[in-house]
Tab-separated table of C-alpha atoms in Angstrom:
chain	number	residue	atom	x	y	z
A	40	MET	CA	58.027	-12.364	9.229
A	41	LYS	CA	58.474	-14.146	12.576
A	42	ARG	CA	58.374	-10.826	14.420
A	43	ASN	CA	55.174	-9.776	12.645
A	44	PHE	CA	53.622	-13.154	13.390
A	45	LEU	CA	54.460	-12.752	17.093
A	46	LEU	CA	52.807	-9.322	17.060
A	47	LEU	CA	49.740	-10.854	15.412
A	48	LEU	CA	49.536	-13.562	18.071
A	49	ILE	CA	49.828	-11.045	20.916
A	50	PHE	CA	47.257	-8.809	19.233
A	51	VAL	CA	44.785	-11.702	18.922
A	52	LEU	CA	45.223	-12.613	22.606
A	53	VAL	CA	44.701	-8.985	23.676
A	54	VAL	CA	41.540	-8.660	21.556
A	55	ILE	CA	40.201	-11.929	22.983
A	56	ALA	CA	40.911	-10.758	26.541
A	57	ILE	CA	39.158	-7.420	25.952
A	58	SER	CA	36.172	-9.079	24.280
A	59	GLU	CA	35.796	-11.687	27.026
A	60	GLY	CA	36.116	-8.899	29.569
A	61	ILE	CA	33.170	-7.119	27.966
A	62	GLY	CA	31.281	-10.426	27.961
A	63	PHE	CA	27.759	-11.067	26.716
A	64	GLN	CA	25.701	-7.896	26.565
A	65	SER	CA	21.931	-7.716	26.133
A	66	ILE	CA	20.716	-4.436	24.677
A	67	PRO	CA	16.964	-3.689	24.909
A	68	ILE	CA	15.560	-1.928	21.849
A	69	GLY	CA	11.844	-1.431	22.298
A	70	LYS	CA	10.311	-4.813	23.005
A	71	PHE	CA	13.318	-6.646	21.580
A	72	ASN	CA	16.497	-7.682	23.351
A	73	ILE	CA	19.562	-7.920	21.122
A	74	GLY	CA	22.327	-10.117	22.469
A	75	LEU	CA	25.920	-9.244	21.601
A	76	LEU	CA	28.535	-11.955	22.108
A	77	PRO	CA	32.247	-11.440	22.838
A	78	LEU	CA	32.774	-12.666	19.253
A	79	VAL	CA	30.898	-9.600	17.981
A	80	PHE	CA	33.055	-7.214	20.016
A	81	ALA	CA	36.195	-8.970	18.765
A	82	ILE	CA	35.053	-8.481	15.159
A	83	ILE	CA	34.178	-4.834	15.756
A	84	ILE	CA	37.527	-4.115	17.434
A	85	THR	CA	39.556	-5.723	14.640
A	86	MET	CA	37.433	-4.052	11.962
A	87	VAL	CA	37.858	-0.584	13.495
A	88	LEU	CA	41.606	-0.993	13.966
A	89	GLY	CA	41.848	-2.165	10.363
A	90	ILE	CA	40.613	1.226	9.113
A	91	ARG	CA	43.401	3.099	7.344
A	92	ILE	CA	43.566	6.002	9.827
A	93	PHE	CA	44.373	3.588	12.674
A	94	ARG	CA	46.932	1.535	10.766
A	95	LYS	CA	50.045	3.212	12.071
A	96	GLY	CA	53.088	1.963	13.932
A	97	ILE	CA	52.567	-1.464	15.516
A	98	ILE	CA	48.995	-1.735	14.189
A	99	LYS	CA	50.315	-1.307	10.643
A	100	LYS	CA	52.747	-4.180	11.191
A	101	ILE	CA	49.966	-6.372	12.603
A	102	TYR	CA	47.775	-5.692	9.558
A	103	SER	CA	50.615	-6.319	7.128
A	104	LYS	CA	49.886	-8.169	3.908
A	105	GLU	CA	51.894	-11.166	5.128
A	106	ASN	CA	49.837	-11.474	8.316
A	107	VAL	CA	46.550	-11.065	6.469
A	108	ASN	CA	47.499	-13.756	3.957
A	109	PHE	CA	48.691	-16.038	6.765
A	110	ALA	CA	45.445	-15.617	8.715
A	111	SER	CA	43.315	-16.309	5.638
A	112	LYS	CA	45.323	-19.375	4.659
A	113	TYR	CA	45.312	-21.078	8.068
A	114	LEU	CA	41.863	-20.080	9.298
A	115	ILE	CA	40.603	-23.603	8.587
A	116	PHE	CA	42.942	-25.046	11.248
A	117	ILE	CA	41.386	-22.778	13.862
A	118	MET	CA	37.938	-24.020	12.813
A	119	LEU	CA	38.815	-27.730	13.178
A	120	PRO	CA	38.347	-27.853	16.997
A	121	LEU	CA	34.995	-26.133	16.487
A	122	MET	CA	33.976	-28.837	14.014
A	123	ALA	CA	34.906	-31.479	16.572
A	124	ARG	CA	32.757	-29.652	19.116
A	125	TYR	CA	29.820	-29.832	16.682
A	126	GLY	CA	30.071	-33.608	16.643
A	127	ALA	CA	30.255	-33.759	20.447
A	128	ASP	CA	27.128	-31.582	20.700
A	129	VAL	CA	25.168	-33.723	18.233
A	130	ALA	CA	25.900	-37.114	19.822
A	131	PRO	CA	23.858	-36.745	23.059
A	132	LYS	CA	20.798	-35.572	21.115
A	133	LEU	CA	21.179	-37.918	18.139
A	134	LYS	CA	17.990	-39.904	18.816
A	135	GLU	CA	15.944	-36.733	19.129
A	136	ILE	CA	17.488	-35.282	15.973
A	137	LEU	CA	16.803	-38.452	13.949
A	138	SER	CA	13.166	-38.417	15.069
A	139	ILE	CA	12.631	-35.142	13.178
A	140	GLY	CA	15.266	-35.738	10.502
A	141	TRP	CA	12.905	-34.918	7.628
A	142	VAL	CA	12.684	-31.318	8.876
A	143	PHE	CA	16.455	-30.954	8.552
A	144	LEU	CA	16.228	-32.211	4.967
A	145	ILE	CA	13.397	-29.842	4.032
A	146	GLN	CA	15.272	-26.868	5.423
A	147	GLU	CA	17.945	-27.441	2.763
A	148	VAL	CA	15.430	-26.007	0.281
A	149	GLY	CA	16.110	-22.722	2.058
A	150	ASN	CA	19.506	-22.670	0.362
A	151	LEU	CA	17.657	-21.679	-2.799
A	152	GLY	CA	16.507	-18.464	-1.153
A	153	THR	CA	19.657	-16.586	-2.153
A	154	VAL	CA	18.808	-17.292	-5.800
A	155	VAL	CA	15.035	-16.785	-5.657
A	156	LEU	CA	15.201	-13.591	-3.592
A	157	GLY	CA	18.741	-12.333	-4.073
A	158	LEU	CA	19.178	-12.608	-7.849
A	159	PRO	CA	16.261	-10.316	-8.863
A	160	ILE	CA	17.391	-7.702	-6.322
A	161	ALA	CA	21.012	-7.900	-7.477
A	162	LEU	CA	19.969	-7.418	-11.103
A	163	LEU	CA	17.634	-4.589	-10.103
A	164	ILE	CA	20.453	-2.600	-8.485
A	165	GLY	CA	22.622	-2.941	-11.581
A	166	LEU	CA	24.713	-6.086	-11.156
A	167	ARG	CA	24.994	-8.440	-14.107
A	168	ARG	CA	27.411	-11.400	-14.215
A	169	GLU	CA	28.599	-10.420	-10.731
A	170	ALA	CA	25.125	-11.376	-9.474
A	171	ILE	CA	25.783	-15.027	-10.395
A	172	GLY	CA	28.651	-15.265	-7.939
A	173	ALA	CA	26.984	-13.107	-5.318
A	174	THR	CA	23.653	-14.968	-5.143
A	175	LEU	CA	24.538	-18.635	-5.657
A	176	GLY	CA	24.702	-19.083	-1.869
A	177	ILE	CA	25.835	-17.219	1.221
A	178	GLY	CA	29.321	-16.915	-0.226
A	179	ARG	CA	31.177	-19.424	1.922
A	180	GLU	CA	33.884	-21.862	0.905
A	181	GLY	CA	31.592	-24.118	-1.173
A	182	GLU	CA	30.345	-21.301	-3.399
A	183	LEU	CA	33.833	-19.806	-3.575
A	184	ALA	CA	35.291	-23.101	-4.800
A	185	TYR	CA	32.493	-23.703	-7.324
A	186	ILE	CA	32.668	-20.222	-8.849
A	187	SER	CA	36.474	-20.170	-8.929
A	188	GLU	CA	36.570	-23.525	-10.725
A	189	LYS	CA	33.863	-22.666	-13.233
A	190	TYR	CA	34.560	-18.997	-13.937
A	191	THR	CA	37.880	-18.151	-12.119
A	192	LEU	CA	38.072	-15.465	-9.435
A	193	GLU	CA	39.226	-12.854	-11.974
A	194	SER	CA	35.861	-13.050	-13.771
A	195	PRO	CA	32.808	-10.902	-12.936
A	196	GLU	CA	31.275	-13.969	-11.287
A	197	GLY	CA	34.447	-14.391	-9.225
A	198	ARG	CA	34.337	-10.764	-8.097
A	199	GLY	CA	30.729	-11.296	-7.050
A	200	VAL	CA	31.395	-14.317	-4.844
A	201	LEU	CA	34.568	-12.777	-3.378
A	202	SER	CA	32.677	-9.614	-2.445
A	203	LEU	CA	30.014	-11.654	-0.686
A	204	TYR	CA	32.658	-13.783	1.041
A	205	ILE	CA	34.360	-10.696	2.438
A	206	ILE	CA	31.091	-9.044	3.504
A	207	GLY	CA	29.930	-12.279	5.158
A	208	THR	CA	33.217	-12.612	6.999
A	209	LEU	CA	33.095	-9.031	8.269
A	210	PHE	CA	29.392	-8.677	9.097
A	211	GLY	CA	27.870	-12.169	9.044
A	212	ALA	CA	28.475	-13.051	12.684
A	213	ILE	CA	27.291	-9.622	13.824
A	214	PHE	CA	24.095	-9.872	11.783
A	215	PHE	CA	23.278	-13.395	12.955
A	216	SER	CA	23.933	-12.595	16.615
A	217	ILE	CA	21.427	-9.748	16.373
A	218	PHE	CA	18.851	-11.313	14.048
A	219	ALA	CA	18.383	-14.597	15.959
A	220	PRO	CA	17.209	-13.053	19.259
A	221	VAL	CA	14.966	-10.609	17.379
A	222	LEU	CA	13.165	-13.551	15.742
A	223	LEU	CA	12.968	-15.225	19.157
A	224	ASP	CA	11.200	-12.173	20.547
A	225	LEU	CA	8.836	-12.245	17.571
A	226	GLY	CA	7.610	-15.669	18.708
A	227	PHE	CA	9.642	-18.136	16.639
A	228	ARG	CA	10.414	-21.411	18.407
A	229	VAL	CA	13.965	-21.647	19.660
A	230	GLU	CA	14.379	-25.126	18.104
A	231	ALA	CA	13.501	-23.730	14.680
A	232	LEU	CA	15.941	-20.857	15.095
A	233	ALA	CA	18.662	-23.256	16.246
A	234	MET	CA	18.160	-25.327	13.096
A	235	ALA	CA	18.155	-22.184	10.973
A	236	SER	CA	21.526	-21.214	12.466
A	237	GLY	CA	23.300	-23.933	10.477
A	238	VAL	CA	23.603	-22.083	7.189
A	239	GLY	CA	27.027	-23.390	6.214
A	240	SER	CA	29.163	-20.838	8.046
A	241	GLY	CA	30.829	-21.825	11.297
A	242	SER	CA	31.140	-18.259	12.600
A	243	MET	CA	27.549	-17.340	11.719
A	244	MET	CA	26.171	-20.541	13.250
A	245	THR	CA	28.210	-20.023	16.417
A	246	ALA	CA	27.082	-16.405	16.722
A	247	ALA	CA	23.385	-17.234	16.292
A	248	SER	CA	23.276	-20.350	18.467
A	249	SER	CA	25.416	-18.838	21.235
A	250	THR	CA	23.123	-15.832	21.411
A	251	LEU	CA	20.115	-18.142	21.690
A	252	VAL	CA	21.846	-20.146	24.435
A	253	ALA	CA	22.582	-16.933	26.321
A	254	ARG	CA	18.883	-16.030	26.125
A	255	MET	CA	17.603	-19.523	27.010
A	256	PRO	CA	20.382	-21.314	28.932
A	257	GLU	CA	18.020	-24.048	30.146
A	258	LEU	CA	17.762	-25.256	26.517
A	259	GLY	CA	21.473	-24.860	25.833
A	260	GLU	CA	22.155	-28.511	24.962
A	261	THR	CA	19.174	-28.718	22.604
A	262	ILE	CA	20.069	-25.457	20.843
A	263	ARG	CA	23.696	-26.460	20.302
A	264	ALA	CA	22.734	-29.953	19.142
A	265	TYR	CA	20.155	-28.726	16.624
A	266	ALA	CA	22.441	-25.989	15.323
A	267	SER	CA	25.405	-28.363	15.010
A	268	ALA	CA	23.370	-31.050	13.250
A	269	SER	CA	21.981	-28.468	10.850
A	270	GLN	CA	25.465	-27.093	10.186
A	271	LEU	CA	26.897	-30.530	9.457
A	272	LEU	CA	23.993	-31.409	7.186
A	273	THR	CA	24.221	-28.121	5.335
A	274	SER	CA	27.955	-28.558	4.833
A	275	PHE	CA	27.313	-32.003	3.324
A	276	LEU	CA	24.071	-31.580	1.370
A	277	GLY	CA	24.618	-27.912	0.616
A	278	THR	CA	27.110	-28.729	-2.127
A	279	PHE	CA	24.627	-31.008	-3.920
A	280	THR	CA	21.836	-28.468	-3.480
A	281	MET	CA	24.061	-25.787	-4.972
A	282	VAL	CA	25.241	-27.816	-7.963
A	283	PHE	CA	22.038	-29.638	-8.907
A	284	LEU	CA	19.344	-27.151	-7.832
A	285	ALA	CA	20.655	-23.646	-7.157
A	286	ALA	CA	22.981	-23.328	-10.170
A	287	PRO	CA	20.426	-24.537	-12.807
A	288	LEU	CA	17.689	-22.406	-11.237
A	289	GLN	CA	19.982	-19.400	-11.227
A	290	LYS	CA	20.916	-19.942	-14.880
A	291	PHE	CA	17.234	-20.152	-15.843
A	292	MET	CA	16.273	-17.038	-13.873
A	293	TYR	CA	19.240	-15.048	-15.170
A	294	GLY	CA	18.317	-15.899	-18.752
A	295	LEU	CA	14.717	-14.946	-18.011
A	296	PHE	CA	15.622	-11.548	-16.620
A	297	ILE	CA	18.538	-10.741	-18.931
A	298	ARG	CA	17.344	-11.857	-22.337
A	299	GLY	CA	19.874	-12.280	-25.115
A	300	GLU	CA	22.881	-12.558	-22.782
A	301	LYS	CA	24.603	-15.924	-22.346
């Protein structure tokens, strides 16, 4: 176990070094410029090496079940310094953030979008009870805890939220790092996009806001402050929005679409 853990640590350091060596890359596609962060390259590298055909020899030991379980269990400790950084980014811009605080509150209504838009689509493609877990939110820790407590992770609802959690972990940061600059090129204000970055996922928020900072470095402090404040607010109010608004709305809509099923 100790040997495998040492291999995992070395592997992580090598991937970080390679990703940082690649650095931020801006790829022009038509009139859009898509920014790819080192974080994206790190995710792509680890995803590719995790494919079965590459899992041989040392790579197989690195991707052992013990290492995967260890990484999942202690991921939160890696995120703690990032959370502290959020607070440090918010403090210098606190007065400015409070002056438009009502906007941050209104944006929490956006958390209902996964239910309003996602649930009908999920049911349309054939999901049933799985759609409840998959569309309650973006499938982060809050939704995972709520669904596991109410339905257990062995239930159809549990499979739905777990699937979304895994997909979000694998592709969320990549999607956000691409989508944010595309919206910027479409004419959205960078402050609005920074606020929209705080969806309740640290990796997704970091990917989106860092890409925006790379595109507009002169507004770096403002972007990080708005994104961090939005992330903190979403993490706090998101739970109440989910329990008291999203879950009842989802139950009503599910009953409306799937009549006769409880």
